[in-house]
Coordinates of C-alpha atoms in Angstrom, one line a residue:
M1 CA 14.7 45.3 -38.1
T2 CA 12.4 45.7 -35.2
S3 CA 12.5 43.8 -31.9
S4 CA 9.5 42.7 -30.0
A5 CA 9.1 43.0 -26.2
V6 CA 6.6 41.5 -23.8
V7 CA 4.6 44.3 -22.2
T8 CA 3.5 43.7 -18.7
S9 CA 0.9 45.9 -17.1
P10 CA 1.7 47.5 -13.7
Q11 CA -1.1 45.4 -12.2
D12 CA 0.3 42.1 -13.5
L13 CA 3.8 43.1 -12.3
R14 CA 2.5 43.9 -8.8
R15 CA 0.7 40.5 -8.7
S16 CA 3.8 38.7 -9.8
N17 CA 5.9 40.5 -7.1
A18 CA 3.3 39.7 -4.4
A19 CA 3.3 36.1 -5.4
M20 CA 7.1 36.0 -5.3
V21 CA 7.1 37.5 -1.8
L22 CA 4.4 35.1 -0.5
R23 CA 6.2 32.0 -1.9
T24 CA 9.3 33.1 -0.1
V25 CA 7.6 33.6 3.3
W26 CA 5.0 30.8 3.2
D27 CA 6.8 28.6 5.8
G28 CA 5.7 31.1 8.5
A29 CA 9.1 31.9 9.9
P30 CA 9.6 35.6 10.8
F31 CA 11.5 37.5 8.1
T32 CA 12.8 40.9 7.3
A33 CA 12.9 42.8 4.0
S34 CA 16.5 41.9 3.6
D35 CA 15.6 38.2 3.8
V36 CA 13.2 38.6 0.9
I37 CA 15.6 40.7 -1.1
A38 CA 18.3 38.0 -0.8
T39 CA 15.8 35.3 -2.0
T40 CA 13.9 37.1 -4.8
G41 CA 16.4 39.7 -6.1
L42 CA 13.8 42.4 -5.9
T43 CA 14.8 45.9 -4.9
R44 CA 14.4 47.1 -1.3
S45 CA 11.8 49.7 -2.3
T46 CA 9.7 47.1 -4.1
V47 CA 9.9 44.6 -1.2
L48 CA 9.0 47.2 1.4
G49 CA 6.1 48.4 -0.7
M50 CA 4.9 44.8 -1.2
C51 CA 5.2 44.1 2.5
D52 CA 3.1 47.2 3.3
E53 CA 0.4 46.1 0.8
L54 CA 0.4 42.5 2.0
V55 CA 0.0 43.7 5.6
Q56 CA -3.0 45.8 4.5
R57 CA -4.5 42.8 2.7
G58 CA -4.0 40.6 5.7
W59 CA -1.6 38.1 4.1
I60 CA 1.3 39.0 6.4
T61 CA 1.5 40.6 9.8
E62 CA 4.2 43.0 11.1
L63 CA 5.9 41.9 14.3
A64 CA 8.0 43.8 16.9
D65 CA 11.2 45.1 15.3
A66 CA 14.4 43.2 15.6
R67 CA 15.7 45.3 18.5
S68 CA 12.6 44.7 20.5
A69 CA 12.9 41.0 19.8
G70 CA 16.4 41.0 21.1
T71 CA 18.1 40.0 17.8
Y72 CA 19.4 43.4 16.8
Q73 CA 21.9 45.6 18.7
K74 CA 23.2 48.4 16.5
G75 CA 21.8 50.8 13.9
R76 CA 18.3 51.2 12.7
P77 CA 16.1 48.2 13.8
A78 CA 14.8 46.1 10.9
R79 CA 11.0 45.7 10.4
R80 CA 10.0 42.1 10.9
Y81 CA 7.0 40.2 9.4
A82 CA 5.4 36.8 9.4
F83 CA 3.1 35.0 7.1
A84 CA -0.6 35.1 8.3
A85 CA -1.6 31.5 8.2
E86 CA -5.2 32.4 9.2
A87 CA -5.7 34.8 6.3
G88 CA -7.8 32.0 4.8
Y89 CA -8.5 28.3 4.9
V90 CA -8.4 25.4 2.5
V91 CA -10.4 22.1 2.6
G92 CA -9.3 18.7 1.4
V93 CA -12.1 16.2 0.6
D94 CA -11.5 12.5 0.3
A95 CA -14.5 11.3 -1.6
G96 CA -13.7 7.6 -1.6
W97 CA -15.9 4.7 -2.5
H98 CA -17.5 4.1 0.9
R99 CA -16.1 6.9 3.0
I100 CA -16.4 10.7 2.6
A101 CA -14.0 12.7 4.7
A102 CA -13.1 16.4 4.8
T103 CA -10.3 18.3 6.7
V104 CA -10.1 22.0 7.1
A105 CA -6.6 23.6 7.4
D106 CA -5.2 27.0 7.6
L107 CA -2.7 28.3 5.0
G108 CA 0.2 27.0 7.0
G109 CA -1.2 23.4 6.7
S110 CA -2.3 23.0 10.3
P111 CA -5.6 21.1 10.5
R112 CA -8.4 23.0 12.2
G113 CA -11.4 20.6 11.9
A114 CA -12.6 17.4 10.3
A115 CA -15.7 15.3 9.6
E116 CA -16.6 12.1 7.8
A117 CA -19.5 9.9 6.8
S118 CA -19.9 6.4 5.3
L119 CA -21.8 5.3 2.2
G120 CA -23.0 1.7 1.9
E121 CA -22.7 -0.5 -1.2
E122 CA -26.4 0.1 -1.9
D123 CA -26.0 3.9 -1.8
T124 CA -25.4 4.4 -5.5
N125 CA -27.6 7.5 -6.1
P126 CA -25.5 10.3 -7.5
A127 CA -27.6 12.9 -5.8
L128 CA -27.1 11.2 -2.4
R129 CA -23.4 11.2 -3.0
R130 CA -23.3 15.0 -3.7
E131 CA -25.5 15.7 -0.7
T132 CA -23.2 13.6 1.5
V133 CA -20.1 15.5 0.3
L134 CA -21.7 18.9 1.0
A135 CA -23.0 17.7 4.4
V136 CA -19.5 16.5 5.4
L137 CA -18.0 19.7 4.2
E138 CA -20.4 21.7 6.3
R139 CA -19.7 19.7 9.4
A140 CA -16.0 20.0 9.0
L141 CA -16.3 23.8 8.7
T142 CA -18.4 23.8 11.9
D143 CA -15.9 21.7 13.7
A144 CA -13.1 24.1 12.6
G145 CA -15.1 27.2 13.5
V146 CA -14.6 28.6 10.0
A147 CA -17.2 30.5 8.0
R148 CA -17.7 29.5 4.4
E149 CA -16.6 33.0 3.3
E150 CA -13.2 32.3 4.8
V151 CA -12.5 29.2 2.6
L152 CA -10.2 30.0 -0.3
A153 CA -10.0 26.6 -2.0
I154 CA -11.4 23.1 -1.9
V155 CA -9.7 20.1 -3.4
A156 CA -11.6 16.9 -3.7
G157 CA -10.0 13.5 -4.6
V158 CA -12.2 10.9 -6.3
P159 CA -11.5 7.3 -7.4
A160 CA -12.1 8.2 -11.1
P161 CA -10.1 9.8 -13.9
T162 CA -10.7 13.5 -14.3
D163 CA -9.8 16.1 -17.0
A164 CA -8.5 19.5 -16.2
A165 CA -12.0 20.8 -15.5
G166 CA -12.6 18.1 -12.9
T167 CA -15.0 16.1 -15.1
S168 CA -14.9 12.3 -15.4
P169 CA -15.5 10.5 -18.7
R170 CA -19.1 9.7 -19.6
G171 CA -20.3 6.2 -20.3
H172 CA -18.6 4.5 -17.3
E173 CA -21.1 3.8 -14.5
F174 CA -18.6 3.5 -11.7
W175 CA -16.8 6.7 -12.6
E176 CA -20.0 8.7 -13.0
R177 CA -21.1 7.5 -9.6
M178 CA -17.8 8.4 -7.9
N179 CA -17.8 11.9 -9.5
P180 CA -21.4 13.0 -10.0
G181 CA -20.6 16.6 -11.0
L182 CA -18.7 17.4 -7.8
T183 CA -17.1 20.4 -9.4
D184 CA -20.5 22.1 -9.9
A185 CA -21.7 21.0 -6.5
L186 CA -18.7 22.6 -4.8
S187 CA -18.4 25.7 -7.0
E188 CA -20.5 27.8 -4.6
Q189 CA -18.5 26.8 -1.5
A190 CA -15.1 28.4 -2.3
R191 CA -13.4 30.7 -4.8
I192 CA -11.2 27.8 -6.1
V193 CA -12.5 24.3 -6.6
E194 CA -10.4 21.4 -7.9
V195 CA -11.8 17.9 -8.3
E196 CA -8.9 15.5 -9.1
N197 CA -8.2 11.8 -9.3
D198 CA -7.0 10.6 -5.9
A199 CA -3.8 8.9 -7.3
N200 CA -2.9 12.1 -9.1
L201 CA -3.3 14.1 -5.9
A202 CA -1.0 11.6 -4.2
A203 CA 1.6 12.1 -6.9
V204 CA 1.4 15.9 -6.5
A205 CA 1.7 15.5 -2.7
E206 CA 4.7 13.2 -3.0
G207 CA 6.4 15.7 -5.3
A208 CA 5.8 18.5 -2.8
V209 CA 6.6 16.9 0.6
G210 CA 7.2 13.2 0.0
G211 CA 9.5 10.8 -1.7
G212 CA 9.3 12.6 -5.0
T213 CA 10.7 15.9 -3.6
G214 CA 13.4 17.2 -6.0
L215 CA 12.5 14.7 -8.7
Q216 CA 11.2 15.8 -12.1
S217 CA 9.7 12.5 -13.2
F218 CA 8.3 9.7 -11.1
G219 CA 5.2 7.5 -10.5
V220 CA 3.0 6.8 -7.5
L221 CA 1.0 3.6 -7.0
L222 CA -2.0 3.5 -4.7
S223 CA -2.9 0.0 -3.4
G224 CA -6.2 -0.3 -1.6
E225 CA -9.6 -1.4 -2.7
R226 CA -8.3 -0.9 -6.2
F227 CA -4.9 0.0 -7.8
G228 CA -4.3 3.4 -9.2
S229 CA -1.3 5.5 -10.2
G230 CA -0.3 9.1 -10.7
L231 CA 2.4 10.2 -13.0
I232 CA 4.7 13.2 -12.9
V233 CA 6.7 13.8 -16.1
D234 CA 9.2 16.7 -16.4
G235 CA 7.6 18.3 -13.3
T236 CA 4.1 18.2 -14.7
L237 CA 1.1 16.0 -13.8
L238 CA 0.4 13.7 -16.8
R239 CA -3.3 13.4 -17.4
G240 CA -3.9 12.2 -20.9
R241 CA -6.8 13.4 -23.0
S242 CA -9.6 12.7 -20.5
G243 CA -7.5 12.1 -17.4
G244 CA -6.9 8.4 -17.9
A245 CA -3.1 8.4 -18.1
G246 CA -2.6 6.7 -14.7
E247 CA -5.5 4.3 -15.0
L248 CA -4.5 0.6 -14.6
R249 CA -7.2 -1.2 -16.4
L250 CA -4.4 -2.5 -18.7
L251 CA -3.8 -5.0 -15.8
D252 CA -6.7 -6.9 -17.2
L253 CA -4.3 -8.0 -19.9
V254 CA -1.5 -9.0 -17.7
A255 CA -1.3 -12.8 -17.0
G256 CA -1.3 -13.6 -13.3
V257 CA -2.6 -10.2 -12.3
G258 CA -6.2 -10.3 -13.7
G259 CA -7.2 -6.7 -13.2
P260 CA -6.9 -3.4 -11.3
E261 CA -8.7 -4.7 -8.2
G262 CA -6.6 -4.5 -5.1
L263 CA -7.4 -6.0 -1.7
G264 CA -11.1 -5.7 -2.3
G265 CA -11.0 -7.9 -5.3
L266 CA -9.1 -10.7 -3.5
R267 CA -11.4 -10.9 -0.5
S268 CA -13.1 -14.3 0.1
P269 CA -16.9 -14.4 0.5
G270 CA -16.5 -14.9 4.2
D271 CA -14.7 -11.7 4.7
G272 CA -17.9 -9.7 5.2
A273 CA -20.3 -7.5 3.1
R274 CA -18.8 -5.5 0.3
G275 CA -20.1 -2.3 2.0
D276 CA -17.6 -2.6 4.8
H277 CA -15.2 0.3 5.3
E278 CA -12.3 0.2 2.9
Q279 CA -9.8 1.0 5.7
D280 CA -11.0 -2.1 7.7
R281 CA -10.2 -4.6 4.9
P282 CA -6.4 -4.6 5.0
T283 CA -6.5 -5.2 8.8
R284 CA -8.9 -8.2 8.5
L285 CA -6.9 -9.6 5.6
S286 CA -3.6 -9.2 7.4
A287 CA -5.1 -11.0 10.4
A288 CA -6.3 -13.8 8.1
A289 CA -2.7 -14.1 6.7
R290 CA -1.3 -14.4 10.2
R291 CA -3.8 -17.2 10.9
H292 CA -2.5 -18.9 7.8
D293 CA -5.9 -18.7 6.1
R294 CA -5.4 -19.3 2.4
P295 CA -7.6 -16.3 1.3
G296 CA -5.6 -14.0 3.6
R297 CA -2.3 -15.1 2.2
R298 CA -3.6 -14.7 -1.4
A299 CA -4.8 -11.2 -0.6
C300 CA -1.6 -9.9 1.2
V301 CA 1.0 -11.6 -1.1
R302 CA -0.3 -11.9 -4.6
R303 CA 1.3 -14.7 -6.6
R304 CA 3.2 -13.4 -9.6
P305 CA 3.8 -15.4 -12.7
Q306 CA 7.3 -17.0 -12.6
W307 CA 9.7 -15.7 -15.1
R308 CA 11.2 -18.2 -17.6
P309 CA 13.9 -17.5 -20.1
P310 CA 12.8 -17.5 -23.7
R311 CA 13.3 -20.7 -25.6
H312 CA 15.7 -20.7 -28.4
R313 CA 15.7 -23.4 -31.1
H314 CA 19.0 -25.1 -31.3
R315 CA 20.7 -24.7 -34.7
G316 CA 23.6 -26.9 -35.7
P317 CA 26.7 -25.6 -37.4
A318 CA 26.1 -24.4 -40.9
G319 CA 27.2 -26.7 -43.7

């Protein structure tokens, strides 16, 4: 009887060890090899070798030793390191219906620059939308003083379902307009490009640093111009076959709700042109509610159908 074993190449093992070390030190706090050993269980020689390699590659920097820093008194001083947050940069793009915004951050999550632009209701040309996204990205990089070659990853959120490749389903005019091939348009701008549904990104963020921290399964609801949701099941983002797992078009079938439109769908004709900025609408509607205007109250507090107990036909005693 023979046993099978998984053979890992030295290169794959080195990458795995490097990733393990980086995950341990990503918060930016100074650390020593002993700190990494205690967290990862790797041997001292492996950790010291990985630290030397990561210093050479620019992912971490070596600091003054512990004795020089005043935190070590006896014996051989420990070598101290810190994660290099400026080893690269990432860009987040919010490609909303009427507003395109981009923020550049270092690897520690600190914002370095930003830019934004507006699109009117009449600006439905897919080519114009792609050009606007690229123009806002370029302005954000300029504001941050970051060269395109320094960008490691770009993540763009769109109000449309997307599959794992960042493609939205064909045959739906609004979805095709919101995501007009943005994966291809951004592919030359960074080594890694992810185009994702905005509610899905919100769910991933909540799981990482928000209310979903430590939870394996939860849902996130976005309420703005339209309703959307992102679902995390057993620690994994739930997409569905073409990215529609969190779509709420089923609300069309719910009595008293009427559809997935949020504040935008409940606005009265006197609330302004449909091309107004999405972020201005909740403010105007809240003000209308405080003035006791009926449209404002309807927009801010949607009336839900009243629950009634099921009717049971009375049956007399058998006999």
